[in-house]
Amino acid sequence: LVLLAAYVGYLGLGAAVLQALERPAEVQAAQQLLREHWELLANHTCLKGPALQQLIEGIIQAYKSGITLQGNTTSLGRWDYSGSFFFSISAITTIGYGNLSPSTAVGRIFCIVFALFGIPLNLVLLNEIGQLMLLGVQHCAHRLEEVFHWQKKASFLMKTCALVTGLLLFLLLPPLLFSDKEGWSYEEGFYYSFITLSTIGFGDYVIGMNPDRTYPSWYKNVISLWILFGMAWLALVIKFCINILE
């Protein structure tokens, strides 16, 4: 009962803080959108409200499908092979960004079957990678104990090194790459890194989706490997936090 009360209280606290931080921006954005809508209709009397609303809904639906307007043409590419591969990664890792999803009935059915077998396969692989990471840390700690005759110090030192190395490789350095390739700020890149590796996957920031940018062929493949190993590392960190809480 105490644990349940702490859980609900933690959720309530998070909700209250998020409401205080995000609600004013939401209201301001809604007022701005409504103001621009009426200004557009007032300045262009040939436009009809229902027709404009239908066009807006069509643009929103097309954007959800990965199609954007670029002048007199449309941009495609979210469902090319690299985009489809990245979607597969986001599906079986349960990140589920939500910015892209199958639009055909056959595609949705395949996605269900694919995830049904892919999620367990992904969990098994992540567990194996995590175990290899732990074995590597333990092996290095054992070698330090043999060479320097340390006992508890060796284990603490190696765990600290593993934590710092993981922070650099998976959370602190990747935002620099995202700043270069996506044009995001460092804070946005760091936010994307944690939201992705923790499998929260809001979908407000997703790599390789800007139609105005040209991405190298290796980009999404490298990010897929980063996601795989980064999730394994962060899972170990979260497991350590669970042990502390318990």
mmCIF file of C-alpha atoms in Angstrom:
data_model
loop_
_atom_site.group_PDB
_atom_site.id
_atom_site.type_symbol
_atom_site.label_atom_id
_atom_site.label_comp_id
_atom_site.label_asym_id
_atom_site.label_seq_id
_atom_site.Cartn_x
_atom_site.Cartn_y
_atom_site.Cartn_z
ATOM 1 C CA LEU A 1 0.000 0.000 0.000
ATOM 2 C CA VAL A 2 2.853 2.387 0.785
ATOM 3 C CA LEU A 3 4.510 1.563 -2.547
ATOM 4 C CA LEU A 4 1.232 2.096 -4.412
ATOM 5 C CA ALA A 5 0.700 5.434 -2.642
ATOM 6 C CA ALA A 6 4.247 6.523 -3.531
ATOM 7 C CA TYR A 7 3.645 5.481 -7.163
ATOM 8 C CA VAL A 8 0.384 7.406 -7.502
ATOM 9 C CA GLY A 9 1.852 10.380 -5.651
ATOM 10 C CA TYR A 10 4.857 10.440 -7.990
ATOM 11 C CA LEU A 11 2.532 10.407 -11.015
ATOM 12 C CA GLY A 12 0.416 13.166 -9.494
ATOM 13 C CA LEU A 13 3.477 15.300 -8.837
ATOM 14 C CA GLY A 14 4.694 14.804 -12.409
ATOM 15 C CA ALA A 15 1.280 15.716 -13.800
ATOM 16 C CA ALA A 16 1.105 18.894 -11.725
ATOM 17 C CA VAL A 17 4.587 20.051 -12.729
ATOM 18 C CA LEU A 18 3.990 19.295 -16.426
ATOM 19 C CA GLN A 19 0.661 21.120 -16.355
ATOM 20 C CA ALA A 20 2.290 24.192 -14.839
ATOM 21 C CA LEU A 21 5.135 24.128 -17.378
ATOM 22 C CA GLU A 22 3.351 23.149 -20.600
ATOM 23 C CA ARG A 23 -0.238 24.408 -20.305
ATOM 24 C CA PRO A 24 0.541 28.125 -20.891
ATOM 25 C CA ALA A 25 2.508 27.302 -24.063
ATOM 26 C CA GLU A 26 -0.361 25.110 -25.295
ATOM 27 C CA VAL A 27 -2.931 27.867 -24.764
ATOM 28 C CA GLN A 28 -0.691 30.427 -26.475
ATOM 29 C CA ALA A 29 -0.107 28.149 -29.484
ATOM 30 C CA ALA A 30 -3.850 27.460 -29.806
ATOM 31 C CA GLN A 31 -4.680 31.180 -29.718
ATOM 32 C CA GLN A 32 -1.976 31.921 -32.298
ATOM 33 C CA LEU A 33 -3.268 29.188 -34.624
ATOM 34 C CA LEU A 34 -6.835 30.406 -34.357
ATOM 35 C CA ARG A 35 -5.760 34.015 -34.975
ATOM 36 C CA GLU A 36 -3.784 33.047 -38.118
ATOM 37 C CA HIS A 37 -6.727 30.979 -39.350
ATOM 38 C CA TRP A 38 -9.150 33.913 -39.189
ATOM 39 C CA GLU A 39 -6.580 36.331 -40.643
ATOM 40 C CA LEU A 40 -6.076 34.015 -43.618
ATOM 41 C CA LEU A 41 -9.812 33.839 -44.286
ATOM 42 C CA ALA A 42 -10.168 37.623 -43.885
ATOM 43 C CA ASN A 43 -7.276 38.468 -46.224
ATOM 44 C CA HIS A 44 -8.249 35.885 -48.863
ATOM 45 C CA THR A 45 -12.002 36.122 -49.238
ATOM 46 C CA CYS A 46 -11.984 33.538 -52.032
ATOM 47 C CA LEU A 47 -11.141 30.863 -49.443
ATOM 48 C CA LYS A 48 -14.055 29.083 -47.832
ATOM 49 C CA GLY A 49 -13.845 27.861 -44.253
ATOM 50 C CA PRO A 50 -14.921 24.218 -44.896
ATOM 51 C CA ALA A 51 -12.628 23.883 -47.920
ATOM 52 C CA LEU A 52 -9.663 25.255 -45.974
ATOM 53 C CA GLN A 53 -10.417 22.892 -43.100
ATOM 54 C CA GLN A 54 -10.535 19.955 -45.509
ATOM 55 C CA LEU A 55 -7.165 20.964 -46.992
ATOM 56 C CA ILE A 56 -5.623 21.275 -43.528
ATOM 57 C CA GLU A 57 -6.887 17.820 -42.556
ATOM 58 C CA GLY A 58 -5.498 16.395 -45.811
ATOM 59 C CA ILE A 59 -2.085 17.931 -45.146
ATOM 60 C CA ILE A 60 -2.055 16.561 -41.590
ATOM 61 C CA GLN A 61 -2.981 13.073 -42.807
ATOM 62 C CA ALA A 62 -0.344 13.202 -45.554
ATOM 63 C CA TYR A 63 2.305 14.309 -43.050
ATOM 64 C CA LYS A 64 1.423 11.362 -40.815
ATOM 65 C CA SER A 65 2.056 9.132 -43.827
ATOM 66 C CA GLY A 66 5.439 10.726 -44.423
ATOM 67 C CA ILE A 67 4.496 13.001 -47.318
ATOM 68 C CA THR A 68 5.289 16.712 -47.192
ATOM 69 C CA LEU A 69 4.773 19.542 -49.680
ATOM 70 C CA GLN A 70 7.895 21.124 -51.182
ATOM 71 C CA GLY A 71 6.799 23.886 -53.521
ATOM 72 C CA ASN A 72 4.881 22.208 -56.349
ATOM 73 C CA THR A 73 6.184 18.725 -55.526
ATOM 74 C CA THR A 74 5.924 16.266 -52.665
ATOM 75 C CA SER A 75 8.732 14.576 -50.774
ATOM 76 C CA LEU A 76 8.799 10.824 -50.328
ATOM 77 C CA GLY A 77 11.340 8.595 -48.624
ATOM 78 C CA ARG A 78 10.042 7.571 -45.233
ATOM 79 C CA TRP A 79 9.088 4.155 -46.577
ATOM 80 C CA ASP A 80 12.243 3.506 -48.588
ATOM 81 C CA TYR A 81 14.375 0.600 -47.364
ATOM 82 C CA SER A 82 16.375 2.588 -44.804
ATOM 83 C CA GLY A 83 13.234 4.263 -43.485
ATOM 84 C CA SER A 84 11.413 0.934 -43.295
ATOM 85 C CA PHE A 85 14.392 -0.634 -41.512
ATOM 86 C CA PHE A 86 14.399 2.171 -38.953
ATOM 87 C CA PHE A 87 10.639 1.714 -38.456
ATOM 88 C CA SER A 88 11.234 -1.999 -37.850
ATOM 89 C CA ILE A 89 13.793 -1.123 -35.168
ATOM 90 C CA SER A 90 11.383 1.281 -33.477
ATOM 91 C CA ALA A 91 8.642 -1.361 -33.549
ATOM 92 C CA ILE A 92 10.438 -4.351 -32.014
ATOM 93 C CA THR A 93 12.297 -2.215 -29.463
ATOM 94 C CA THR A 94 8.850 -0.861 -28.412
ATOM 95 C CA ILE A 95 10.080 2.735 -28.865
ATOM 96 C CA GLY A 96 7.109 3.411 -31.146
ATOM 97 C CA TYR A 97 7.764 7.033 -32.109
ATOM 98 C CA GLY A 98 4.272 7.378 -33.583
ATOM 99 C CA ASN A 99 5.374 9.712 -36.366
ATOM 100 C CA LEU A 100 5.081 6.883 -38.880
ATOM 101 C CA SER A 101 2.767 3.886 -39.008
ATOM 102 C CA PRO A 102 1.399 1.460 -41.618
ATOM 103 C CA SER A 103 -1.563 2.862 -43.521
ATOM 104 C CA THR A 104 -2.676 -0.318 -45.308
ATOM 105 C CA ALA A 105 -4.622 -3.158 -43.683
ATOM 106 C CA VAL A 106 -2.069 -5.726 -44.853
ATOM 107 C CA GLY A 107 0.768 -3.586 -43.477
ATOM 108 C CA ARG A 108 -0.922 -3.325 -40.080
ATOM 109 C CA ILE A 109 -1.508 -7.083 -39.878
ATOM 110 C CA PHE A 110 2.107 -7.747 -40.831
ATOM 111 C CA CYS A 111 3.257 -5.219 -38.208
ATOM 112 C CA ILE A 112 1.332 -7.146 -35.511
ATOM 113 C CA VAL A 113 2.866 -10.497 -36.499
ATOM 114 C CA PHE A 114 6.312 -8.949 -36.963
ATOM 115 C CA ALA A 115 6.232 -7.323 -33.507
ATOM 116 C CA LEU A 116 4.798 -10.445 -31.862
ATOM 117 C CA PHE A 117 7.950 -12.408 -32.673
ATOM 118 C CA GLY A 118 10.336 -9.453 -32.932
ATOM 119 C CA ILE A 119 9.812 -8.064 -29.414
ATOM 120 C CA PRO A 120 10.869 -11.314 -27.653
ATOM 121 C CA LEU A 121 13.807 -11.638 -30.055
ATOM 122 C CA ASN A 122 14.846 -8.079 -29.247
ATOM 123 C CA LEU A 123 14.577 -8.690 -25.487
ATOM 124 C CA VAL A 124 16.716 -11.828 -25.743
ATOM 125 C CA LEU A 125 19.369 -9.957 -27.742
ATOM 126 C CA LEU A 126 19.374 -6.983 -25.349
ATOM 127 C CA ASN A 127 19.739 -9.356 -22.414
ATOM 128 C CA GLU A 128 22.721 -11.055 -24.071
ATOM 129 C CA ILE A 129 24.371 -7.708 -24.865
ATOM 130 C CA GLY A 130 23.782 -6.551 -21.290
ATOM 131 C CA GLN A 131 25.301 -9.748 -19.914
ATOM 132 C CA LEU A 132 28.355 -9.308 -22.152
ATOM 133 C CA MET A 133 28.765 -5.751 -20.865
ATOM 134 C CA LEU A 134 28.552 -6.968 -17.272
ATOM 135 C CA LEU A 135 31.042 -9.771 -17.946
ATOM 136 C CA GLY A 136 33.438 -7.262 -19.489
ATOM 137 C CA VAL A 137 33.231 -4.996 -16.440
ATOM 138 C CA GLN A 138 33.661 -7.943 -14.066
ATOM 139 C CA HIS A 139 36.619 -9.295 -16.049
ATOM 140 C CA CYS A 140 38.370 -5.916 -15.995
ATOM 141 C CA ALA A 141 37.696 -5.585 -12.255
ATOM 142 C CA HIS A 142 39.134 -9.059 -11.657
ATOM 143 C CA ARG A 143 42.273 -8.183 -13.627
ATOM 144 C CA LEU A 144 42.731 -5.012 -11.571
ATOM 145 C CA GLU A 145 42.401 -7.017 -8.371
ATOM 146 C CA GLU A 146 45.113 -9.411 -9.564
ATOM 147 C CA VAL A 147 47.527 -6.710 -10.740
ATOM 148 C CA PHE A 148 47.082 -4.070 -8.021
ATOM 149 C CA HIS A 149 45.732 -6.328 -5.259
ATOM 150 C CA TRP A 150 42.632 -4.183 -4.920
ATOM 151 C CA GLN A 151 39.412 -5.662 -3.641
ATOM 152 C CA LYS A 152 36.310 -3.500 -3.420
ATOM 153 C CA LYS A 153 38.098 -0.579 -5.071
ATOM 154 C CA ALA A 154 38.507 -2.453 -8.371
ATOM 155 C CA SER A 155 34.804 -3.259 -8.672
ATOM 156 C CA PHE A 156 33.778 0.311 -7.802
ATOM 157 C CA LEU A 157 36.331 1.774 -10.236
ATOM 158 C CA MET A 158 35.206 -0.408 -13.156
ATOM 159 C CA LYS A 159 31.518 0.271 -12.530
ATOM 160 C CA THR A 160 32.253 3.990 -12.465
ATOM 161 C CA CYS A 161 34.257 3.738 -15.697
ATOM 162 C CA ALA A 162 31.447 1.754 -17.356
ATOM 163 C CA LEU A 163 28.903 4.370 -16.264
ATOM 164 C CA VAL A 164 31.011 7.293 -17.511
ATOM 165 C CA THR A 165 31.847 5.538 -20.797
ATOM 166 C CA GLY A 166 28.180 4.746 -21.369
ATOM 167 C CA LEU A 167 27.179 8.329 -20.612
ATOM 168 C CA LEU A 168 29.683 9.572 -23.187
ATOM 169 C CA LEU A 169 28.876 7.055 -25.929
ATOM 170 C CA PHE A 170 25.113 6.927 -25.591
ATOM 171 C CA LEU A 171 23.948 10.237 -24.076
ATOM 172 C CA LEU A 172 26.576 13.007 -24.144
ATOM 173 C CA LEU A 173 28.314 12.592 -27.539
ATOM 174 C CA PRO A 174 25.374 11.581 -29.834
ATOM 175 C CA PRO A 175 23.678 15.013 -29.475
ATOM 176 C CA LEU A 176 26.704 16.497 -31.258
ATOM 177 C CA LEU A 177 25.997 14.245 -34.253
ATOM 178 C CA PHE A 178 22.307 15.133 -34.157
ATOM 179 C CA SER A 179 23.171 18.838 -34.044
ATOM 180 C CA ASP A 180 25.227 18.421 -37.212
ATOM 181 C CA LYS A 181 22.834 16.185 -39.176
ATOM 182 C CA GLU A 182 19.446 17.377 -37.896
ATOM 183 C CA GLY A 183 20.147 20.989 -36.931
ATOM 184 C CA TRP A 184 18.935 20.409 -33.369
ATOM 185 C CA SER A 185 20.333 22.156 -30.331
ATOM 186 C CA TYR A 186 22.416 20.104 -27.895
ATOM 187 C CA GLU A 187 19.533 20.067 -25.409
ATOM 188 C CA GLU A 188 17.155 18.731 -28.072
ATOM 189 C CA GLY A 189 19.662 16.043 -29.077
ATOM 190 C CA PHE A 190 20.188 14.973 -25.471
ATOM 191 C CA TYR A 191 16.427 14.885 -24.919
ATOM 192 C CA TYR A 192 15.974 12.724 -28.034
ATOM 193 C CA SER A 193 18.757 10.384 -26.906
ATOM 194 C CA PHE A 194 17.217 9.659 -23.519
ATOM 195 C CA ILE A 195 13.623 9.464 -24.777
ATOM 196 C CA THR A 196 14.741 6.967 -27.433
ATOM 197 C CA LEU A 197 16.987 4.728 -25.334
ATOM 198 C CA SER A 198 14.454 4.581 -22.510
ATOM 199 C CA THR A 199 11.858 3.447 -25.138
ATOM 200 C CA ILE A 200 9.517 6.275 -24.132
ATOM 201 C CA GLY A 201 9.542 7.417 -27.774
ATOM 202 C CA PHE A 202 7.277 10.458 -27.845
ATOM 203 C CA GLY A 203 7.949 11.021 -31.537
ATOM 204 C CA ASP A 204 8.322 14.799 -31.312
ATOM 205 C CA TYR A 205 11.968 14.388 -32.376
ATOM 206 C CA VAL A 206 12.896 11.622 -34.839
ATOM 207 C CA ILE A 207 16.102 11.404 -36.858
ATOM 208 C CA GLY A 208 16.167 11.366 -40.660
ATOM 209 C CA MET A 209 12.715 12.901 -41.166
ATOM 210 C CA ASN A 210 13.536 16.445 -42.293
ATOM 211 C CA PRO A 211 12.771 16.714 -46.050
ATOM 212 C CA ASP A 212 14.991 19.798 -46.320
ATOM 213 C CA ARG A 213 18.129 17.875 -45.292
ATOM 214 C CA THR A 214 20.223 15.290 -47.092
ATOM 215 C CA TYR A 215 21.337 12.400 -44.912
ATOM 216 C CA PRO A 216 24.311 10.102 -45.594
ATOM 217 C CA SER A 217 23.525 6.458 -46.353
ATOM 218 C CA TRP A 218 25.236 5.223 -43.159
ATOM 219 C CA TYR A 219 23.331 7.555 -40.847
ATOM 220 C CA LYS A 220 20.271 5.476 -39.966
ATOM 221 C CA ASN A 221 22.314 2.260 -39.801
ATOM 222 C CA VAL A 222 24.685 3.769 -37.240
ATOM 223 C CA ILE A 223 21.768 5.158 -35.245
ATOM 224 C CA SER A 224 20.133 1.711 -35.261
ATOM 225 C CA LEU A 225 23.275 0.187 -33.708
ATOM 226 C CA TRP A 226 23.433 3.070 -31.223
ATOM 227 C CA ILE A 227 19.832 2.360 -30.200
ATOM 228 C CA LEU A 228 20.522 -1.364 -29.751
ATOM 229 C CA PHE A 229 23.628 -1.036 -27.580
ATOM 230 C CA GLY A 230 22.382 2.114 -25.846
ATOM 231 C CA MET A 231 19.182 0.390 -24.757
ATOM 232 C CA ALA A 232 21.207 -2.495 -23.311
ATOM 233 C CA TRP A 233 23.415 -0.073 -21.370
ATOM 234 C CA LEU A 234 20.517 2.036 -20.095
ATOM 235 C CA ALA A 235 18.647 -1.124 -19.081
ATOM 236 C CA LEU A 236 21.590 -2.008 -16.834
ATOM 237 C CA VAL A 237 21.530 1.488 -15.303
ATOM 238 C CA ILE A 238 17.769 1.257 -14.727
ATOM 239 C CA LYS A 239 18.216 -2.214 -13.199
ATOM 240 C CA PHE A 240 20.783 -0.724 -10.811
ATOM 241 C CA CYS A 241 18.292 2.022 -9.876
ATOM 242 C CA ILE A 242 15.629 -0.643 -9.278
ATOM 243 C CA ASN A 243 17.977 -2.463 -6.910
ATOM 244 C CA ILE A 244 18.527 0.761 -4.973
ATOM 245 C CA LEU A 245 14.784 1.459 -4.719
ATOM 246 C CA GLU A 246 14.020 -2.087 -3.641
#
